């Protein structure tokens, strides 16, 4: 069994998930990097994580597939012996106004973002209950709190994660499992690179700090929620949005 704390992070090959993996590795966690396919496992990322003197293994699953999540969690337990921290980070957008949104676009966002969060958490929880400790941190979004035109599917998935987080926090608090969410605003990743310059300018105007966030700025708050420093924090949603939603 790993002597270090072990963190399983979904969708951790790029963007915010990758920065969470690196931030936790820098703070002494062994890291299970989830990717959809082992073909996406990058030797470079493994080396970068292991440079901190911790272990890194890639574990495969499409989070929308319950059986694959079950196998991924078993695989992680076989490799590390335990999971101390689960970060539900994998997520997608399929934006569009409701009049033009296809049913598949609504369903795929719910399946990956919300059902995916259930699929991984459901398989991790029995191990955390047995070890009488654990941290579950899920990536919501400020649009799940405040709404956003063109994102009914995405906002619904993220609002769902907030309800899921609060309910699960109440369910498992007695087992010493803390469950929280972070709600980023606009963070500079592939997900937001698709936005046009004029849309980005409009967004900056709504942010008191007048800039997008960096993935590492999200990772630092996730690190806090994974650490002993947050031992009396559960059922919370922490906005990381430069003051956009207050
Ligand atoms: P990103 O750069 O698009 O990365 C998304 C990650 O999720 C990728 O590693 C992707 O893997 C993975 N993923 C997608 N579908 C998956 C599936 N079915 N199974 C397993 N992995 C899957 O996105 P990001 O900006 O880093 O976002 C990370 C999280 O933060 C998401 O939950 C997102 O909703 C949330 N968030 C982001 C922002 C923002 O402004 N960027 C704001 C609020 C919340 P592949 O490489 O295989 O596609």
Coordinates of N, CA and C and ligand atoms in Angstrom, one line a residue, residues 10-18 34-37 40 61-65 88-93 112-113 139-143 154 158 161 182-192 212 215 218, ligand 1:
X10 N -10.0 12.5 -12.4 CA -10.5 12.2 -13.7 C -10.2 13.3 -14.7
X11 N -10.0 12.9 -16.0 CA -9.7 13.9 -17.1 C -8.5 14.7 -16.8
X12 N -7.4 14.0 -16.4 CA -6.3 14.7 -15.9 C -5.1 14.8 -16.8
X13 N -5.4 14.5 -18.1 CA -4.3 14.6 -19.1 C -4.0 16.0 -19.6
X14 N -5.0 16.9 -19.4 CA -4.8 18.3 -19.9 C -5.6 19.2 -19.0
X15 N -5.5 20.5 -19.3 CA -6.3 21.5 -18.6 C -6.2 21.5 -17.1
X16 N -7.3 21.8 -16.5 CA -7.4 21.9 -15.0 C -7.0 20.6 -14.3
X17 N -7.4 19.5 -14.9 CA -7.1 18.2 -14.3 C -5.6 17.9 -14.2
X18 N -4.9 18.3 -15.3 CA -3.5 18.1 -15.3 C -2.8 19.0 -14.2
X34 N -6.6 9.7 -14.6 CA -7.6 9.0 -15.4 C -7.5 9.6 -16.8
X35 N -7.5 8.7 -17.8 CA -7.7 9.2 -19.2 C -8.7 8.2 -19.9
X36 N -9.3 8.8 -20.9 CA -10.3 8.0 -21.6 C -9.7 6.7 -22.2
X37 N -8.5 6.9 -22.8 CA -7.8 5.7 -23.4 C -6.4 5.8 -23.0
X40 N -3.7 7.9 -24.6 CA -3.5 9.3 -24.2 C -2.5 9.4 -23.0
X61 N -10.7 5.0 -18.3 CA -12.1 4.9 -18.2 C -12.8 6.1 -18.9
X62 N -13.8 5.8 -19.6 CA -14.7 6.9 -20.1 C -15.7 7.0 -18.9
X63 N -15.7 8.2 -18.2 CA -16.5 8.4 -17.0 C -18.0 8.2 -17.2
X64 N -18.4 8.3 -18.5 CA -19.8 8.1 -18.7 C -20.2 6.6 -18.7
X65 N -19.2 5.7 -18.6 CA -19.5 4.3 -18.6 C -19.3 3.7 -17.2
X88 N -13.3 14.7 -9.2 CA -14.2 14.5 -10.3 C -14.0 15.8 -11.2
X89 N -13.1 15.7 -12.2 CA -12.8 16.8 -13.0 C -13.2 16.7 -14.4
X90 N -13.3 15.5 -15.0 CA -13.7 15.3 -16.4 C -14.9 16.0 -16.7
X91 N -14.9 16.7 -17.8 CA -16.1 17.4 -18.2 C -16.0 17.9 -19.7
X92 N -17.2 18.2 -20.2 CA -17.3 18.7 -21.6 C -18.3 19.8 -21.7
X93 N -18.2 20.6 -22.8 CA -19.3 21.5 -23.1 C -19.9 21.2 -24.5
X112 N -21.6 12.8 -19.2 CA -20.2 12.9 -18.8 C -20.0 13.7 -17.5
X113 N -20.6 14.9 -17.5 CA -20.4 15.8 -16.3 C -21.0 15.3 -15.0
X139 N -15.6 19.2 -9.7 CA -15.6 20.5 -10.5 C -17.0 20.8 -10.9
X140 N -17.6 21.8 -10.3 CA -18.8 22.4 -10.7 C -18.5 23.6 -11.6
X141 N -19.2 24.6 -11.6 CA -18.9 25.8 -12.4 C -19.8 27.0 -11.8
X142 N -19.4 28.2 -12.0 CA -20.3 29.3 -11.6 C -21.5 29.3 -12.4
X143 N -21.5 28.8 -13.6 CA -22.8 28.8 -14.4 C -23.8 27.8 -13.8
X154 N -25.0 22.4 -19.9 CA -23.8 22.4 -19.0 C -24.2 23.0 -17.6
X158 N -23.8 21.1 -14.0 CA -23.0 21.6 -12.9 C -23.9 21.9 -11.7
X161 N -24.2 18.7 -10.0 CA -23.0 18.3 -9.2 C -23.1 19.0 -7.8
X182 N -15.7 22.8 -6.2 CA -15.2 24.1 -6.6 C -16.0 24.6 -7.8
X183 N -16.2 25.8 -7.9 CA -17.0 26.4 -9.0 C -16.1 27.4 -9.7
X184 N -15.3 27.0 -10.7 CA -14.5 28.0 -11.4 C -15.4 28.9 -12.3
X185 N -14.9 30.1 -12.6 CA -15.5 31.0 -13.6 C -14.9 30.7 -14.9
X186 N -14.3 31.7 -15.6 CA -13.6 31.4 -16.9 C -12.1 31.2 -16.7
X187 N -11.7 30.0 -17.0 CA -10.3 29.5 -16.8 C -9.7 29.3 -18.2
X188 N -8.5 29.7 -18.3 CA -7.8 29.6 -19.6 C -7.4 28.1 -19.9
X189 N -8.2 27.4 -20.6 CA -7.9 26.0 -21.0 C -8.5 25.8 -22.4
X190 N -8.3 24.6 -23.0 CA -8.9 24.2 -24.3 C -10.4 24.5 -24.3
X191 N -11.1 24.3 -23.2 CA -12.5 24.5 -23.1 C -12.9 25.9 -23.4
X192 N -12.1 26.9 -23.0 CA -12.5 28.3 -23.3 C -11.7 28.9 -24.5
X212 N -9.1 36.2 -17.1 CA -9.5 34.8 -16.9 C -8.6 34.2 -15.8
X215 N -5.4 27.6 -14.8 CA -5.7 26.3 -14.2 C -5.1 26.0 -12.9
X218 N -7.1 27.2 -9.9 CA -8.1 26.2 -9.5 C -7.5 25.1 -8.7
Ligands
LIG1 P1 -10.6 20.6 -20.9 O1 -9.3 21.3 -21.1 O2 -11.5 20.5 -22.1 O3 -10.2 19.1 -20.4 C1 -11.2 18.2 -20.1 C2 -10.7 16.9 -19.6 O4 -11.8 16.0 -19.3 C3 -9.8 16.2 -20.7 O5 -8.7 15.6 -20.0 C4 -10.7 15.2 -21.3 O6 -10.1 14.1 -21.8 C5 -11.5 14.8 -20.0 N1 -12.8 14.1 -20.4 C6 -13.8 14.6 -21.2 N2 -14.7 13.6 -21.3 C7 -14.3 12.5 -20.6 C8 -14.8 11.2 -20.4 N3 -16.0 10.9 -20.9 N4 -14.1 10.4 -19.6 C9 -12.9 10.7 -19.1 N5 -12.4 11.9 -19.3 C10 -13.0 12.8 -20.1 O7 -11.4 21.2 -19.7 P2 -11.0 22.0 -18.5 O8 -11.2 23.5 -18.8 O9 -9.7 21.6 -18.0 O10 -12.2 21.6 -17.5 C11 -12.0 20.7 -16.4 C12 -13.2 20.7 -15.5 O11 -13.4 22.0 -15.0 C13 -14.5 20.4 -16.3 O12 -15.4 19.6 -15.4 C14 -15.1 21.7 -16.6 O13 -16.5 21.6 -16.8 C15 -14.7 22.5 -15.3 N6 -14.8 23.9 -15.5 C16 -13.9 24.5 -16.4 C17 -14.0 25.9 -16.6 C18 -13.2 26.6 -17.6 O14 -13.4 27.8 -17.8 N7 -12.2 26.0 -18.3 C19 -14.9 26.6 -15.9 C20 -15.7 26.0 -14.9 C21 -15.6 24.6 -14.8 P3 -9.8 14.0 -23.4 O15 -8.5 14.6 -23.6 O16 -9.9 12.5 -23.7 O17 -10.9 14.7 -24.1

